[in-house]
Short mmCIF file of C-alpha atoms in Angstrom, two decimals:
data_model
loop_
_atom_site.label_atom_id
_atom_site.label_comp_id
_atom_site.label_asym_id
_atom_site.label_seq_id
_atom_site.Cartn_x
_atom_site.Cartn_y
_atom_site.Cartn_z
CA MET R 1 0.00 0.00 0.00
CA SER R 2 1.40 3.38 -0.96
CA VAL R 3 1.37 6.42 1.29
CA GLU R 4 -1.30 7.92 -0.98
CA GLU R 5 -3.51 4.84 -0.62
CA LEU R 6 -2.99 4.84 3.13
CA GLY R 7 -3.96 8.51 3.30
CA ASN R 8 -7.09 7.93 1.25
CA SER R 9 -8.08 5.06 3.54
CA LEU R 10 -7.53 7.14 6.68
CA ALA R 11 -9.52 10.07 5.31
CA ALA R 12 -12.37 7.86 4.10
CA ARG R 13 -12.68 6.04 7.43
CA ARG R 14 -12.51 9.28 9.39
CA ALA R 15 -15.25 10.78 7.20
CA GLU R 16 -17.33 7.61 7.57
CA LEU R 17 -17.14 7.99 11.35
CA GLY R 18 -17.81 11.73 11.22
CA ILE R 19 -14.70 12.60 13.26
CA THR R 20 -12.62 15.72 12.70
CA GLN R 21 -8.93 15.57 11.89
CA GLN R 22 -8.19 17.40 15.13
CA ARG R 23 -10.12 14.85 17.20
CA VAL R 24 -8.39 11.88 15.58
CA ALA R 25 -5.02 13.55 16.04
CA ASP R 26 -5.72 14.31 19.70
CA LEU R 27 -6.87 10.77 20.43
CA GLY R 28 -3.99 9.28 18.45
CA GLY R 29 -1.35 11.40 20.13
CA ILE R 30 -0.14 13.14 16.99
CA SER R 31 -0.47 16.66 15.64
CA ALA R 32 -3.31 17.58 13.33
CA ARG R 33 -0.65 18.67 10.81
CA GLN R 34 0.77 15.13 10.77
CA LEU R 35 -2.65 13.62 10.13
CA ILE R 36 -3.38 16.15 7.39
CA ASP R 37 -0.06 15.28 5.75
CA TRP R 38 -0.76 11.54 5.96
CA GLU R 39 -4.25 11.97 4.52
CA ASN R 40 -2.71 13.91 1.63
CA GLY R 41 -0.13 11.22 0.91
CA ARG R 42 2.80 13.04 2.47
CA GLY R 43 5.11 12.08 5.29
CA ASN R 44 6.32 8.76 6.56
CA PRO R 45 4.31 7.61 9.57
CA GLY R 46 6.06 5.48 12.15
CA PHE R 47 4.44 2.21 13.19
CA LYS R 48 3.69 3.37 16.73
CA GLN R 49 2.02 6.60 15.65
CA LEU R 50 0.21 4.97 12.76
CA GLY R 51 -0.99 2.16 15.02
CA ALA R 52 -2.44 4.67 17.47
CA VAL R 53 -4.34 6.51 14.72
CA LEU R 54 -5.59 3.25 13.21
CA ALA R 55 -6.88 2.18 16.63
CA VAL R 56 -8.80 5.46 16.96
CA LEU R 57 -10.39 4.76 13.59
CA GLY R 58 -11.14 1.12 14.43
CA LEU R 59 -8.65 -0.16 11.86
CA GLN R 60 -5.61 -2.38 12.13
CA LEU R 61 -2.38 -2.86 10.24
CA THR R 62 -1.48 -6.32 9.02
CA ILE R 63 1.98 -7.08 7.72
CA ILE R 64 2.18 -10.03 5.40
CA LYS R 65 5.54 -11.59 4.63
CA PRO R 66 6.12 -12.29 0.96
CA HIS R 67 6.59 -15.94 0.10
CA GLN R 68 10.17 -17.03 -0.20
CA LEU R 69 11.16 -17.97 -3.76
#
């Protein structure tokens, strides 16, 4: 998933829940500017911060290992 796709997913879920960017940022322990950047496909979120925001939005991150050739 690209940063742009991630941002689109975050923004869509936030809109679906009717939560402001500021509220998600506050609950996720990040700045509203960071969330805005992520939603616009900018920045490079760390796993800890991203995990906190995903939890606020009721989402989770799954990492799948590629099959060994």
